[in-house]
PDB file of C-alpha atoms in Angstrom:
ATOM      1  CA  MET A   1       0.151   0.036  -0.196  1.00 58.00           C
ATOM      2  CA  ALA A   2       1.073   3.477  -0.879  1.00 76.00           C
ATOM      3  CA  VAL A   3       1.647   5.993   1.828  1.00 91.00           C
ATOM      4  CA  SER A   4      -1.101   8.544   2.069  1.00 95.00           C
ATOM      5  CA  LEU A   5      -0.429  11.724   3.159  1.00 95.00           C
ATOM      6  CA  TYR A   6      -2.633  14.162   5.769  1.00 95.00           C
ATOM      7  CA  GLY A   7      -2.944  17.145   7.213  1.00 81.00           C
ATOM      8  CA  ASN A   8       0.196  19.160   5.272  1.00 73.00           C
ATOM      9  CA  ASN A   9      -1.785  22.480   5.699  1.00 87.00           C
ATOM     10  CA  SER A  10      -1.876  22.340   9.214  1.00 95.00           C
ATOM     11  CA  ILE A  11       1.367  20.195  10.166  1.00 97.00           C
ATOM     12  CA  ILE A  12       3.851  22.350   7.998  1.00 96.00           C
ATOM     13  CA  PRO A  13       2.909  25.287   9.914  1.00 96.00           C
ATOM     14  CA  ALA A  14       2.689  23.719  13.179  1.00 97.00           C
ATOM     15  CA  LEU A  15       6.343  22.630  12.937  1.00 97.00           C
ATOM     16  CA  PHE A  16       7.512  26.149  11.415  1.00 96.00           C
ATOM     17  CA  ALA A  17       5.470  27.193  14.937  1.00 97.00           C
ATOM     18  CA  ALA A  18       7.409  25.689  17.240  1.00 98.00           C
ATOM     19  CA  LYS A  19      10.669  25.708  15.577  1.00 96.00           C
ATOM     20  CA  ALA A  20      11.229  22.610  15.111  1.00 97.00           C
ATOM     21  CA  VAL A  21      12.330  22.090  11.674  1.00 95.00           C
ATOM     22  CA  GLY A  22      15.882  23.600  10.954  1.00 93.00           C
ATOM     23  CA  PHE A  23      18.030  24.983   7.385  1.00 92.00           C
ATOM     24  CA  THR A  24      21.677  25.750   8.004  1.00 91.00           C
ATOM     25  CA  LEU A  25      23.982  26.032   5.243  1.00 92.00           C
ATOM     26  CA  GLY A  26      27.005  24.809   5.476  1.00 94.00           C
ATOM     27  CA  LYS A  27      26.268  22.545   8.274  1.00 94.00           C
ATOM     28  CA  VAL A  28      26.576  18.999   7.955  1.00 96.00           C
ATOM     29  CA  ILE A  29      24.311  16.698  10.399  1.00 95.00           C
ATOM     30  CA  ARG A  30      24.249  12.903  11.202  1.00 94.00           C
ATOM     31  CA  PHE A  31      20.872  11.433  11.426  1.00 93.00           C
ATOM     32  CA  LYS A  32      20.837   8.583  14.298  1.00 87.00           C
ATOM     33  CA  GLN A  33      20.755   6.061  10.898  1.00 85.00           C
ATOM     34  CA  GLY A  34      23.550   7.770  10.144  1.00 90.00           C
ATOM     35  CA  ILE A  35      22.396   9.813   6.919  1.00 95.00           C
ATOM     36  CA  LEU A  36      24.287  13.120   6.541  1.00 96.00           C
ATOM     37  CA  SER A  37      22.008  15.854   5.655  1.00 97.00           C
ATOM     38  CA  PRO A  38      23.237  19.074   4.204  1.00 97.00           C
ATOM     39  CA  GLY A  39      21.866  21.143   7.508  1.00 96.00           C
ATOM     40  CA  VAL A  40      18.401  20.271   7.185  1.00 96.00           C
ATOM     41  CA  TYR A  41      16.466  18.665  10.307  1.00 95.00           C
ATOM     42  CA  VAL A  42      13.356  18.012  11.721  1.00 96.00           C
ATOM     43  CA  ASN A  43      12.759  17.762  15.567  1.00 96.00           C
ATOM     44  CA  ASN A  44       9.072  16.764  17.051  1.00 97.00           C
ATOM     45  CA  ARG A  45      10.269  16.691  20.855  1.00 96.00           C
ATOM     46  CA  LEU A  46       9.833  20.838  20.549  1.00 97.00           C
ATOM     47  CA  LEU A  47       6.151  20.181  19.676  1.00 98.00           C
ATOM     48  CA  SER A  48       5.309  19.499  23.594  1.00 97.00           C
ATOM     49  CA  SER A  49       6.915  23.129  24.427  1.00 98.00           C
ATOM     50  CA  HIS A  50       4.905  24.801  22.195  1.00 98.00           C
ATOM     51  CA  PRO A  51       1.328  24.168  23.388  1.00 98.00           C
ATOM     52  CA  HIS A  52      -0.753  25.778  20.106  1.00 98.00           C
ATOM     53  CA  ALA A  53       1.238  23.922  17.593  1.00 98.00           C
ATOM     54  CA  TRP A  54       1.589  20.890  19.408  1.00 98.00           C
ATOM     55  CA  SER A  55      -2.312  20.932  19.972  1.00 98.00           C
ATOM     56  CA  ILE A  56      -2.688  21.636  15.517  1.00 98.00           C
ATOM     57  CA  VAL A  57      -0.615  18.500  15.170  1.00 98.00           C
ATOM     58  CA  ILE A  58      -2.342  16.355  17.760  1.00 98.00           C
ATOM     59  CA  ASP A  59      -5.534  17.700  16.593  1.00 97.00           C
ATOM     60  CA  THR A  60      -4.869  16.783  12.915  1.00 97.00           C
ATOM     61  CA  MET A  61      -3.564  13.444  13.904  1.00 98.00           C
ATOM     62  CA  CYS A  62      -6.302  12.748  15.807  1.00 97.00           C
ATOM     63  CA  ALA A  63      -8.547  13.514  12.934  1.00 96.00           C
ATOM     64  CA  GLN A  64      -6.955  11.290  10.497  1.00 96.00           C
ATOM     65  CA  VAL A  65      -6.835   8.458  13.700  1.00 96.00           C
ATOM     66  CA  ARG A  66     -10.382   8.836  13.278  1.00 96.00           C
ATOM     67  CA  THR A  67     -11.405   8.195   9.557  1.00 94.00           C
ATOM     68  CA  LEU A  68      -9.934   4.936  10.562  1.00 91.00           C
ATOM     69  CA  GLY A  69     -12.749   4.092  12.548  1.00 88.00           C
ATOM     70  CA  ALA A  70     -13.081   0.744  14.507  1.00 83.00           C
ATOM     71  CA  ASP A  71      -9.990  -1.139  12.998  1.00 91.00           C
ATOM     72  CA  PHE A  72      -7.875  -0.597  15.495  1.00 96.00           C
ATOM     73  CA  ASP A  73      -8.421  -1.377  19.250  1.00 95.00           C
ATOM     74  CA  ILE A  74      -5.632   0.041  21.028  1.00 98.00           C
ATOM     75  CA  ILE A  75      -2.551   2.554  20.051  1.00 98.00           C
ATOM     76  CA  ALA A  76       1.488   1.452  20.513  1.00 98.00           C
ATOM     77  CA  SER A  77       4.142   4.176  20.615  1.00 98.00           C
ATOM     78  CA  VAL A  78       7.286   4.096  18.793  1.00 97.00           C
ATOM     79  CA  ALA A  79       9.810   4.990  22.027  1.00 95.00           C
ATOM     80  CA  THR A  80      11.206   7.524  22.840  1.00 93.00           C
ATOM     81  CA  GLY A  81      10.242  10.182  20.386  1.00 95.00           C
ATOM     82  CA  GLY A  82       6.521   8.654  19.656  1.00 97.00           C
ATOM     83  CA  ILE A  83       5.104   8.225  22.929  1.00 97.00           C
ATOM     84  CA  VAL A  84       4.351  11.834  23.706  1.00 98.00           C
ATOM     85  CA  HIS A  85       2.335  11.958  21.053  1.00 98.00           C
ATOM     86  CA  GLY A  86       0.719   8.258  21.125  1.00 98.00           C
ATOM     87  CA  ALA A  87      -0.392   8.791  24.867  1.00 98.00           C
ATOM     88  CA  ALA A  88      -1.506  12.297  23.933  1.00 98.00           C
ATOM     89  CA  ILE A  89      -3.962  10.518  20.719  1.00 98.00           C
ATOM     90  CA  ALA A  90      -5.147   7.652  23.026  1.00 98.00           C
ATOM     91  CA  ARG A  91      -6.187  10.186  25.880  1.00 98.00           C
ATOM     92  CA  GLU A  92      -7.861  11.807  23.397  1.00 97.00           C
ATOM     93  CA  ILE A  93      -9.660   9.133  21.850  1.00 96.00           C
ATOM     94  CA  LYS A  94      -9.475   7.230  24.546  1.00 97.00           C
ATOM     95  CA  VAL A  95      -7.899   3.958  23.799  1.00 97.00           C
ATOM     96  CA  PRO A  96      -5.521   1.733  25.762  1.00 98.00           C
ATOM     97  CA  HIS A  97      -1.972   2.639  25.179  1.00 98.00           C
ATOM     98  CA  VAL A  98       1.303   0.777  24.883  1.00 98.00           C
ATOM     99  CA  ILE A  99       4.876   1.661  24.346  1.00 97.00           C
ATOM    100  CA  VAL A 100       7.364  -0.184  22.282  1.00 97.00           C
ATOM    101  CA  LYS A 101      11.004   0.106  23.703  1.00 94.00           C
ATOM    102  CA  LYS A 102      14.199  -0.343  21.907  1.00 85.00           C
ATOM    103  CA  GLU A 103      16.235  -2.427  24.749  1.00 71.00           C
ATOM    104  CA  GLU A 104      14.127  -4.966  26.390  1.00 59.00           C
ATOM    105  CA  LYS A 105      14.620  -6.114  30.039  1.00 54.00           C
ATOM    106  CA  THR A 106      16.953  -9.176  29.801  1.00 49.00           C
ATOM    107  CA  THR A 107      14.733 -10.854  32.227  1.00 51.00           C
ATOM    108  CA  HIS A 108      10.795 -10.218  30.533  1.00 58.00           C
ATOM    109  CA  GLY A 109      12.102 -11.928  27.346  1.00 65.00           C
ATOM    110  CA  VAL A 110       9.165 -10.241  24.234  1.00 77.00           C
ATOM    111  CA  ALA A 111       7.032  -9.136  26.547  1.00 72.00           C
ATOM    112  CA  GLY A 112      10.304  -6.772  28.597  1.00 87.00           C
ATOM    113  CA  LEU A 113       9.864  -4.883  25.231  1.00 94.00           C
ATOM    114  CA  ILE A 114       6.477  -3.512  25.922  1.00 95.00           C
ATOM    115  CA  ASP A 115       5.642  -0.682  28.757  1.00 95.00           C
ATOM    116  CA  GLY A 116       2.371  -1.274  29.879  1.00 96.00           C
ATOM    117  CA  ASP A 117      -0.447  -4.578  30.343  1.00 96.00           C
ATOM    118  CA  VAL A 118       0.760  -6.820  27.734  1.00 95.00           C
ATOM    119  CA  SER A 119      -2.092  -8.770  28.031  1.00 96.00           C
ATOM    120  CA  ILE A 120      -4.469  -6.814  26.109  1.00 97.00           C
ATOM    121  CA  LEU A 121      -2.538  -7.262  23.242  1.00 97.00           C
ATOM    122  CA  SER A 122      -3.272 -11.062  21.694  1.00 97.00           C
ATOM    123  CA  GLY A 123      -5.627 -10.884  19.230  1.00 97.00           C
ATOM    124  CA  ALA A 124      -5.694  -7.443  19.340  1.00 98.00           C
ATOM    125  CA  ARG A 125      -5.013  -5.089  16.289  1.00 98.00           C
ATOM    126  CA  VAL A 126      -2.692  -2.220  16.874  1.00 98.00           C
ATOM    127  CA  LEU A 127      -2.205   1.092  15.339  1.00 98.00           C
ATOM    128  CA  LEU A 128       1.245   2.348  15.514  1.00 98.00           C
ATOM    129  CA  ILE A 129       2.094   5.993  16.646  1.00 98.00           C
ATOM    130  CA  GLU A 130       5.799   7.612  15.074  1.00 97.00           C
ATOM    131  CA  ASP A 131       6.905  11.034  15.375  1.00 96.00           C
ATOM    132  CA  MET A 132       9.521  10.947  12.780  1.00 95.00           C
ATOM    133  CA  SER A 133      10.510   8.097  10.339  1.00 95.00           C
ATOM    134  CA  SER A 134      13.923   8.597   7.743  1.00 94.00           C
ATOM    135  CA  THR A 135      13.922   5.143   7.146  1.00 95.00           C
ATOM    136  CA  PHE A 136      11.029   3.293   8.428  1.00 96.00           C
ATOM    137  CA  GLU A 137      13.109   0.554  10.225  1.00 96.00           C
ATOM    138  CA  SER A 138      12.307   1.867  14.006  1.00 95.00           C
ATOM    139  CA  SER A 139       8.627   1.106  13.198  1.00 96.00           C
ATOM    140  CA  LEU A 140       9.635  -2.337  11.280  1.00 97.00           C
ATOM    141  CA  ARG A 141      11.185  -3.229  15.234  1.00 95.00           C
ATOM    142  CA  ALA A 142       8.650  -1.940  16.967  1.00 96.00           C
ATOM    143  CA  MET A 143       5.989  -4.126  15.505  1.00 97.00           C
ATOM    144  CA  ALA A 144       8.259  -7.688  15.703  1.00 95.00           C
ATOM    145  CA  PRO A 145       7.621  -7.646  19.701  1.00 96.00           C
ATOM    146  CA  LEU A 146       3.702  -6.656  19.250  1.00 97.00           C
ATOM    147  CA  VAL A 147       3.400  -9.563  16.554  1.00 97.00           C
ATOM    148  CA  ALA A 148       5.491 -11.717  19.122  1.00 95.00           C
ATOM    149  CA  LEU A 149       2.919 -10.658  21.523  1.00 96.00           C
ATOM    150  CA  GLY A 150      -0.620 -12.024  19.214  1.00 97.00           C
ATOM    151  CA  ALA A 151      -0.788  -8.280  17.528  1.00 98.00           C
ATOM    152  CA  GLU A 152      -1.596  -6.938  14.955  1.00 97.00           C
ATOM    153  CA  VAL A 153       0.195  -4.260  13.475  1.00 97.00           C
ATOM    154  CA  VAL A 154      -2.856  -2.800  11.115  1.00 97.00           C
ATOM    155  CA  CYS A 155      -1.661   0.759  10.588  1.00 97.00           C
ATOM    156  CA  THR A 156       1.042   2.898  11.220  1.00 98.00           C
ATOM    157  CA  VAL A 157       0.547   7.119  11.326  1.00 98.00           C
ATOM    158  CA  VAL A 158       4.087   9.599  11.732  1.00 98.00           C
ATOM    159  CA  ILE A 159       4.384  13.414  11.792  1.00 98.00           C
ATOM    160  CA  ASN A 160       6.514  13.469   9.349  1.00 97.00           C
ATOM    161  CA  THR A 161       9.315  11.294   6.866  1.00 97.00           C
ATOM    162  CA  TRP A 162      11.648  12.232   4.776  1.00 97.00           C
ATOM    163  CA  GLY A 163      10.657  10.327   1.810  1.00 96.00           C
ATOM    164  CA  PHE A 164      13.575   8.506   1.114  1.00 97.00           C
ATOM    165  CA  PRO A 165      13.491   5.800  -1.673  1.00 96.00           C
ATOM    166  CA  GLU A 166      14.561   3.687   1.608  1.00 96.00           C
ATOM    167  CA  PHE A 167      11.407   4.568   3.744  1.00 97.00           C
ATOM    168  CA  TYR A 168       9.258   3.797   0.611  1.00 96.00           C
ATOM    169  CA  THR A 169      10.769   0.198  -0.349  1.00 97.00           C
ATOM    170  CA  ASN A 170      10.329  -0.776   3.563  1.00 97.00           C
ATOM    171  CA  VAL A 171       7.271   0.124   3.572  1.00 97.00           C
ATOM    172  CA  GLY A 172       6.089  -1.927   1.117  1.00 96.00           C
ATOM    173  CA  ASP A 173       2.439  -3.239   1.586  1.00 95.00           C
ATOM    174  CA  HIS A 174       2.022  -1.736   5.246  1.00 96.00           C
ATOM    175  CA  CYS A 175      -0.477   0.648   5.841  1.00 96.00           C
ATOM    176  CA  VAL A 176       1.352   4.355   6.737  1.00 97.00           C
ATOM    177  CA  TYR A 177       0.088   7.841   7.156  1.00 97.00           C
ATOM    178  CA  ALA A 178       2.446  10.871   6.910  1.00 97.00           C
ATOM    179  CA  GLY A 179       1.714  14.242   8.086  1.00 97.00           C
ATOM    180  CA  CYS A 180       3.891  15.929   5.548  1.00 96.00           C
ATOM    181  CA  THR A 181       7.375  14.912   3.599  1.00 96.00           C
ATOM    182  CA  GLY A 182      11.097  16.053   3.372  1.00 96.00           C
ATOM    183  CA  LYS A 183      10.126  17.591   0.158  1.00 96.00           C
ATOM    184  CA  GLU A 184       7.186  19.241   1.324  1.00 96.00           C
ATOM    185  CA  LEU A 185       8.780  20.569   3.459  1.00 96.00           C
ATOM    186  CA  VAL A 186      11.404  21.748   1.539  1.00 96.00           C
ATOM    187  CA  ASP A 187       8.677  23.726  -1.068  1.00 96.00           C
ATOM    188  CA  ALA A 188       7.565  25.485   2.187  1.00 95.00           C
ATOM    189  CA  VAL A 189      11.254  27.187   3.052  1.00 94.00           C
ATOM    190  CA  LEU A 190      11.471  28.389  -0.782  1.00 95.00           C
ATOM    191  CA  GLU A 191       7.866  29.652  -1.245  1.00 95.00           C
ATOM    192  CA  ARG A 192       8.736  31.707   2.577  1.00 92.00           C
ATOM    193  CA  GLY A 193      12.212  32.761   0.973  1.00 94.00           C
ATOM    194  CA  MET A 194      14.009  30.726   4.105  1.00 92.00           C
ATOM    195  CA  ILE A 195      16.408  29.730   1.420  1.00 95.00           C
ATOM    196  CA  ASP A 196      17.301  30.030  -2.027  1.00 96.00           C
ATOM    197  CA  ILE A 197      17.046  27.970  -5.340  1.00 96.00           C
ATOM    198  CA  SER A 198      20.484  26.251  -5.394  1.00 96.00           C
ATOM    199  CA  TYR A 199      20.487  25.247  -1.910  1.00 96.00           C
ATOM    200  CA  ALA A 200      16.175  23.770  -2.244  1.00 97.00           C
ATOM    201  CA  VAL A 201      17.824  21.843  -5.455  1.00 97.00           C
ATOM    202  CA  LEU A 202      20.432  20.553  -3.716  1.00 97.00           C
ATOM    203  CA  LEU A 203      18.142  19.067  -0.944  1.00 97.00           C
ATOM    204  CA  LEU A 204      16.026  17.976  -3.518  1.00 98.00           C
ATOM    205  CA  ASN A 205      18.664  15.879  -5.270  1.00 97.00           C
ATOM    206  CA  TRP A 206      19.332  14.751  -1.553  1.00 98.00           C
ATOM    207  CA  LEU A 207      15.901  13.239  -0.192  1.00 98.00           C
ATOM    208  CA  GLU A 208      16.109  11.730  -3.936  1.00 98.00           C
ATOM    209  CA  ASN A 209      19.319  10.003  -2.883  1.00 97.00           C
ATOM    210  CA  PRO A 210      20.566  10.367   0.621  1.00 97.00           C
ATOM    211  CA  HIS A 211      23.658   7.918   0.541  1.00 95.00           C
ATOM    212  CA  GLU A 212      25.290  10.706  -2.466  1.00 96.00           C
ATOM    213  CA  LEU A 213      27.241  12.573  -0.676  1.00 94.00           C
ATOM    214  CA  SER A 214      29.316  14.953  -3.781  1.00 95.00           C
ATOM    215  CA  TRP A 215      27.750  18.024  -1.962  1.00 95.00           C
ATOM    216  CA  MET A 216      29.752  17.445   0.766  1.00 93.00           C
ATOM    217  CA  GLU A 217      33.337  18.014  -1.645  1.00 92.00           C
ATOM    218  CA  ASP A 218      32.816  22.135  -1.176  1.00 92.00           C
ATOM    219  CA  GLU A 219      34.525  23.479   1.320  1.00 90.00           C
ATOM    220  CA  MET A 220      32.032  24.962   2.969  1.00 93.00           C
ATOM    221  CA  TRP A 221      30.409  22.353   4.225  1.00 94.00           C
ATOM    222  CA  GLN A 222      31.478  21.563   8.022  1.00 90.00           C
ATOM    223  CA  LEU A 223      31.711  18.075   9.357  1.00 84.00           C
ATOM    224  CA  PRO A 224      29.315  16.622  11.759  1.00 82.00           C
ATOM    225  CA  ALA A 225      31.787  15.492  15.142  1.00 74.00           C
ATOM    226  CA  ASP A 226      32.773  11.593  15.292  1.00 65.00           C
TER     227      ASP A 226
END
């Protein structure tokens, strides 16, 4: 199933209002996945510090979640970035909430990866919430313990994705909704006059091939510390 977009008319302005989007020409940023970024980043952890912007994001996500109707029973947040957003959505629409962690307690087996009542997962349909997805790998890892405990992950909702080719490859047949993509963010900052066309072209090329690093040959780029 192709990735479906929702709420770009509200998500993107909210991200800017919360100062969660940054474009810094000349500064290389290393993402958690090891991908090197030409000065662009999204930090959704800032949203909860800006109540109005965060409310817009959560309300927009809730509206999308409600379109799924009764297709899920539980919301699972991907730690750590997705926790605050998933919990807010679960409280708003009044469904149970669990958290999928990255590391398990060695004495608890697969159940140690889940914070919450694991007994409710058997036979449950789960909606996964993540804040930012670059490659979809963290979502896939989060699905594994849920499935091992008898749940079915029916869909994943993320605030935004860069939309790298690797992301779409990893999504495969999974149901995924994204609030906005990297291309939409670049188009938005270009429209706002925050970057010039040459930087925008560089960023769009990077989105299409994030592992191609010829742009770093320009001496203007400051490499991140190891």
